[in-house]
Coordinates of C-alpha atoms in Angstrom, one line a residue:
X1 CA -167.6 3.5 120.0
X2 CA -168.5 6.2 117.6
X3 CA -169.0 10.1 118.7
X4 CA -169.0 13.1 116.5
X5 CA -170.1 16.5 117.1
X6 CA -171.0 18.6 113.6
X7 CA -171.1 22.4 114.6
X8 CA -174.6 24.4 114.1
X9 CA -173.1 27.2 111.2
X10 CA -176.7 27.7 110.4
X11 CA -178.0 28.1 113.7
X12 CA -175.0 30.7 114.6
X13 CA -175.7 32.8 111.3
X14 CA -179.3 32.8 112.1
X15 CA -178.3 34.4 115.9
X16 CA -175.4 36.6 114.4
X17 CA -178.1 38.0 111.8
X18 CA -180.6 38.7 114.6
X19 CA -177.5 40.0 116.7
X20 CA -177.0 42.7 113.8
X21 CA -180.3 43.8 114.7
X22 CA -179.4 43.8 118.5
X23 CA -176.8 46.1 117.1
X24 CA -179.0 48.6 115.3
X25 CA -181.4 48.8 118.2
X26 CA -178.9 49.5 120.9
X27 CA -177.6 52.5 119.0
X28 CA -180.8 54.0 118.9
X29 CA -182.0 52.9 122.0
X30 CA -178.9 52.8 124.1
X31 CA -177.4 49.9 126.5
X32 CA -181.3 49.4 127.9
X33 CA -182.0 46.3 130.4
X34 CA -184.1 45.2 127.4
X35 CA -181.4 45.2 124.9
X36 CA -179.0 43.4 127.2
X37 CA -181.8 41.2 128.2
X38 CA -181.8 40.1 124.7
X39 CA -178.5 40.2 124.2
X40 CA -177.7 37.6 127.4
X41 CA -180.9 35.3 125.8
X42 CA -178.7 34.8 122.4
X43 CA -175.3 33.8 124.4
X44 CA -177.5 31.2 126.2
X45 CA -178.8 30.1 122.8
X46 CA -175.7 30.0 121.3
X47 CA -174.1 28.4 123.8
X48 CA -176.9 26.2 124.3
X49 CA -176.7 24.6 120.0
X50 CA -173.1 25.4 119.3
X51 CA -172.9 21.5 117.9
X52 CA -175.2 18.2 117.3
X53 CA -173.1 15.3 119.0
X54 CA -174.1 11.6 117.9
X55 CA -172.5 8.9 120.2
X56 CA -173.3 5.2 119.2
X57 CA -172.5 3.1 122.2
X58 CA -171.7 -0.8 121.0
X59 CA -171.2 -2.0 124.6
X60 CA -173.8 -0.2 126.0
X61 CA -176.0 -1.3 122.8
X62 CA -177.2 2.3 122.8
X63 CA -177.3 5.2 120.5
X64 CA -177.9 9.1 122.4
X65 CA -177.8 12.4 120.2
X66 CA -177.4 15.9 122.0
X67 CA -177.4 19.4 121.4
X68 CA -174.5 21.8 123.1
X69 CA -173.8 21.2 126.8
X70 CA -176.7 18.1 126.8
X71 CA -180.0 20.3 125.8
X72 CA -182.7 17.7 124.2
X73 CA -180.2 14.6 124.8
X74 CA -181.8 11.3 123.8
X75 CA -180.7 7.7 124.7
X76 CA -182.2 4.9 122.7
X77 CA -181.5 1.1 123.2
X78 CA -180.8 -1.2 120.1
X79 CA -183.3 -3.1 120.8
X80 CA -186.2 -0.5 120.8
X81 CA -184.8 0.2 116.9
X82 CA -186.4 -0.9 114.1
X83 CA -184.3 -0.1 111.4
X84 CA -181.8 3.0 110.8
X85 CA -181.6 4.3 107.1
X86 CA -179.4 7.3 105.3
X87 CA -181.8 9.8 104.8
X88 CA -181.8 13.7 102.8
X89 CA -183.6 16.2 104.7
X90 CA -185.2 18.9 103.0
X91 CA -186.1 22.7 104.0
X92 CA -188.7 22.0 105.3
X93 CA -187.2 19.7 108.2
X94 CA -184.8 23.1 109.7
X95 CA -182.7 23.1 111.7
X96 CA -182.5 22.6 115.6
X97 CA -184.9 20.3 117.2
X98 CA -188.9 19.8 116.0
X99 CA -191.7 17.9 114.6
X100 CA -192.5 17.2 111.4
X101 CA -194.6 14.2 109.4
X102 CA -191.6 12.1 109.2
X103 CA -191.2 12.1 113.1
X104 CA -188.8 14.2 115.1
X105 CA -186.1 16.2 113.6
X106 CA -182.5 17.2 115.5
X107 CA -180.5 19.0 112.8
X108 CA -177.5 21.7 113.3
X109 CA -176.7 22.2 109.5
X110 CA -177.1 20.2 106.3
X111 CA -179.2 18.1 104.5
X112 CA -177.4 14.7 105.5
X113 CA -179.2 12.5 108.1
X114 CA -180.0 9.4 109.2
X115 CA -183.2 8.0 110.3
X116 CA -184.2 5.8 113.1
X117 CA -187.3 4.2 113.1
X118 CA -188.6 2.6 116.1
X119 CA -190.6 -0.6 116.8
X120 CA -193.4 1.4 117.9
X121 CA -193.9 3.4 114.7
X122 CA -191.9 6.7 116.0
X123 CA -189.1 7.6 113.6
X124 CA -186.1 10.4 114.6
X125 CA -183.9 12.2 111.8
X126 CA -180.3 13.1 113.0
X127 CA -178.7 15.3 111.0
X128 CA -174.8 14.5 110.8
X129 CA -171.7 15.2 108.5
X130 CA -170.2 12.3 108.6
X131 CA -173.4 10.0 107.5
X132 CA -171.4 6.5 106.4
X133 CA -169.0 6.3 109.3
X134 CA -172.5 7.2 111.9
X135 CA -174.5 3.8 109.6
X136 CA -171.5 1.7 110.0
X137 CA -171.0 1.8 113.7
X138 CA -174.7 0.4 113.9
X139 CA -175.3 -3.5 113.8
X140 CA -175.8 -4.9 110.3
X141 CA -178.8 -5.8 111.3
X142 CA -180.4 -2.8 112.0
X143 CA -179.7 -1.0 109.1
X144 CA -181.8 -0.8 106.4
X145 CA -180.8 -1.7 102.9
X146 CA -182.3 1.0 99.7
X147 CA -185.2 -0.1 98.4
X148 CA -185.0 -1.4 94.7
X149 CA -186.9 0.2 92.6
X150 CA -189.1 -3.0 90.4
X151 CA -188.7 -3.2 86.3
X152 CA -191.8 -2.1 84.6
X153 CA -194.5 -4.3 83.6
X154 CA -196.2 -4.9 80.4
X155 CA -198.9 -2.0 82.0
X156 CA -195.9 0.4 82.7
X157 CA -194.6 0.3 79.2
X158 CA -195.9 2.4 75.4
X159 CA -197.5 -0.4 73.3
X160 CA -195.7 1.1 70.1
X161 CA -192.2 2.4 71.3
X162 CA -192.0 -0.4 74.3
X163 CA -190.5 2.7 76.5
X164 CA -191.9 3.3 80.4
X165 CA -194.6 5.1 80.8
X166 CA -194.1 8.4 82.8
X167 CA -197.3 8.1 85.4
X168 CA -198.3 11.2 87.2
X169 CA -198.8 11.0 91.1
X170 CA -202.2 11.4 92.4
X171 CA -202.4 14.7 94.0
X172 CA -205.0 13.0 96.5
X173 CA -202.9 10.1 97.5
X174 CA -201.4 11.2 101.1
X175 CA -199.5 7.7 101.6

């Protein structure tokens, strides 16, 4: 059985950042019910995503990803996976847990995932620190091997130098 728990530094300088501000407005506003209010609401949060924990089950044939305490836990069966991949997330992808185009997103810190892509066409990126231990402990035959990239054709290469031919992407082609 593998279980790790990566803790959410990004998500805790986000809240001590907004605390600062917290700070600022209860010394010109005094101890109000507001500012404790708010105060209270970013323990809970922090509390709530202090860590991502990934637990891959090989009795159980599961695989179940949590934030915190259990906030957004998710339990998938091996047989409702596709195919699990080493991913890189990007900026764009945050942190915490969201939408995006490439499916849903759990993420405490990092740019280090994986990806699980469903049978019926849903995908889930879980970020993690510890990204070749988390692939391993998944069946061989779930995981998905990198895609090799093909050698040029004769149409991919200069007709003088015999050198590939840098092609630009179509900005129109969404695929």
């Amino acid at each position: 059985m593998y279980k790790n728990t990566q803790f959410a530094w990004v998500i805790w300088a986000i809240l001590l950042w907004i605390s600062s501000f917290l700070v600022v407005a209860a010394q010109l506003l005094g101890f109000n019910i507001g500012v404790v209010g708010f105060a209270g609401l970013l323990v809970l949060v922090a509390i709530a995503f202090y860590g991502l924990t990934v637990e891959v089950d090989q009795k159980k044939k599961t695989v179940s990803w949590w934030f915190g305490p259990g906030v957004g836990k998710k339990t998938l069966n091996f047989e409702e996976i596709d195919s699990v991949s080493a991913v890189r997330n990007s900026l764009r992808h945050g942190v915490g847990m969201r939408i995006s185009n490439d499916g849903w997103v759990y993420s405490a810190a990092g740019f280090s995932a994986i990806e699980i892509a469903l049978k019926d066409g849903m995908k889930y990126r879980i970020g993690t620190n510890d990204k070749d231990t988390l692939l391993s402990s998944f069946p061989e035959a779930l995981r998905k091997q990198p895609e090799i990239t093909p050698t040029p054709s004769d149409d991919d290469l200069d007709e003088e130098s015999g050198a590939p031919v840098k092609k630009r992407k179509d900005p129109f082609d969404f695929h």
